[in-house]
Amino acid sequence: MSTLSVKDVQHAAACVASSCIRTPVIALRTDISERPLLLKAESLQPVGAFKLRGATNALARLSHAERVAGVVTFSSGNHGQAIAYAAGALGVHACVVMPLGSADVKIAATKRWGAEVVLVPAVCRAEACQEIADRTGARVVPPYDDAHVIAGQGTIGLEILDQVPDVDTVFVPVGGGGLISGIALAIKALGQDVRVIAVEPELAGDLAEGFAVKKRATWSSDQTARTIADGVRTPQVGDLNWDIICEHVDDALTVSDDQILAAVRLIAEGTHLIAEPSGAVATAGYLTHASTHDFGKSVAILSGGNVDLKAYARMLQ
Amino acid sequence: MSTLSVKDVQHAAACVASSCIRTPVIALRTDISERPLLLKAESLQPVGAFKLRGATNALARLSHAERVAGVVTFSSGNHGQAIAYAAGALGVHACVVMPLGSADVKIAATKRWGAEVVLVPAVCRAEACQEIADRTGARVVPPYDDAHVIAGQGTIGLEILDQVPDVDTVFVPVGGGGLISGIALAIKALGQDVRVIAVEPELAGDLAEGFAVKKRATWSSDQTARTIADGVRTPQVGDLNWDIICEHVDDALTVSDDQILAAVRLIAEGTHLIAEPSGAVATAGYLTHASTHDFGKSVAILSGGNVDLKAYARMLQ
């Protein structure tokens, strides 16, 4: 049982307002229902993903001494950029540990916000991160298994209840579980009748497998690496996240990679928003399952838009 | 001298609120300045373009008798879809006259909102529209040379002043001039120190040519058809539009098609928004001219996102 509460999320809402935007809710017409699916467009955040909310809240909670010492994290993607951006906005030094062989475009995007990038072999990135923390006194900010990060992501739940007060169901993509644990915490405290549904690629379906038997499952990195949705390849959800998911999430669904790509294209055509594959997972969950279940008025989190444009062009063709 | 005033725009703001969203302002980092360019993302409107504002206001102003008789317009693109959508929302019959040979996807998009589509040879579409109006009593709603349409588009100006109160310069794409005349009317009445700058493709630069000598220029359709920005190929700005532009617009700039395509790509990469070429014209104007002029805090209108996905994929590669 987590000690995190909706009050932490409400406090986070004030903290993230300086760096994060209140993202719009955009209607997506589908063939399934007269009622459009509503997309919460987190791809429009600076850095292009919801991760900025958790990073900003975690940074805002640092003491003066911690700010002086700086922060360190490991990430090959959106979390690293989010930490870099949030730290830059507060004048805090950030070190982002990335795996050797990371794409130049991701390294450049992280450095652009003023972060120091340290490249290490992927297998020892956690140890490298801890070594830097021990040596410099920098605080480690994990990508999802952290109370302040969870509370920051939860601010999306508060905004949904305010923007769509009659929402029935919210679809959330799951990797490490930071996003869904925050959203579920907020929504179940304030909108008890609202369902919260987890969606994963079936090629990285560790949560769906574990959720069915209420025992957390772990998949190998080799298994989860198969999905095109590179933002949700995490082998298992975090400790804090698992507890909150078990308490508050109503169901866990999976979708195929083809269904994810179809959702990427439908989002482009119907809303003119660029979704990265992970960002289209929740929409794919709705599209795949809404013909056989009545989810009522539904919101899907479009969690991010960071995709290489050449790869994106191929997805559209 | 037009009799339209900012009061008409303020009244329109209440009328468009039912069908149109208050579009967000999204920051686009550029190499030109530390200060990002701000994009007013009209591509996120239902139907994917600002045109819904003018259409909704024009429809809202109909008398009961006019609503019963319905409306008719000619358009091969966003205006037709906007009229179809706005009429559908009000339960008004809409007939959209489109040129023979229009793309199936455009015809389908117009019919989707419940409009009747009539296909005629392009050269006689104005006459066909008038014939339908005479025969059925339907009211003609022109795409830009209309006071209610202009007032509707002007609501974007009100929102910009509210969302970016310290804005210095607003960049607006120009085809027939409906968008810029509405925005300039609103902004010059309420934010006198704010510059309003028109941007056109140099391959359809009729306004820039006429603006320089304060005498409206007309280009042939053959000339304007050369630009990739198919939403702004109008041979000249409208009568009402020209008067307002002369009174309120500060400058008229042009950009090459290559600069427009570069802006399409930069918008995709930096904001994860899909811009149609016409929708990227204002951003291209800023990018092309900001290295030699200090425009201060600037907003560019991202006017629409309706582009065939296969064509868009080619633009990204």
Short mmCIF file of C-alpha atoms in Angstrom, two decimals, chain A residues 80 105 116 127 142 149 181 256:
data_model
loop_
_atom_site.label_atom_id
_atom_site.label_comp_id
_atom_site.label_asym_id
_atom_site.label_seq_id
_atom_site.Cartn_x
_atom_site.Cartn_y
_atom_site.Cartn_z
CA GLY A 80 16.65 11.97 -19.86
CA VAL A 105 19.98 12.71 -32.31
CA GLU A 116 26.05 16.56 -19.23
CA GLU A 127 25.95 1.18 -11.51
CA PRO A 142 14.64 7.42 -11.39
CA VAL A 149 7.81 11.44 -10.44
CA SER A 181 0.14 4.97 -11.33
CA SER A 256 -0.22 -5.87 -31.59
#
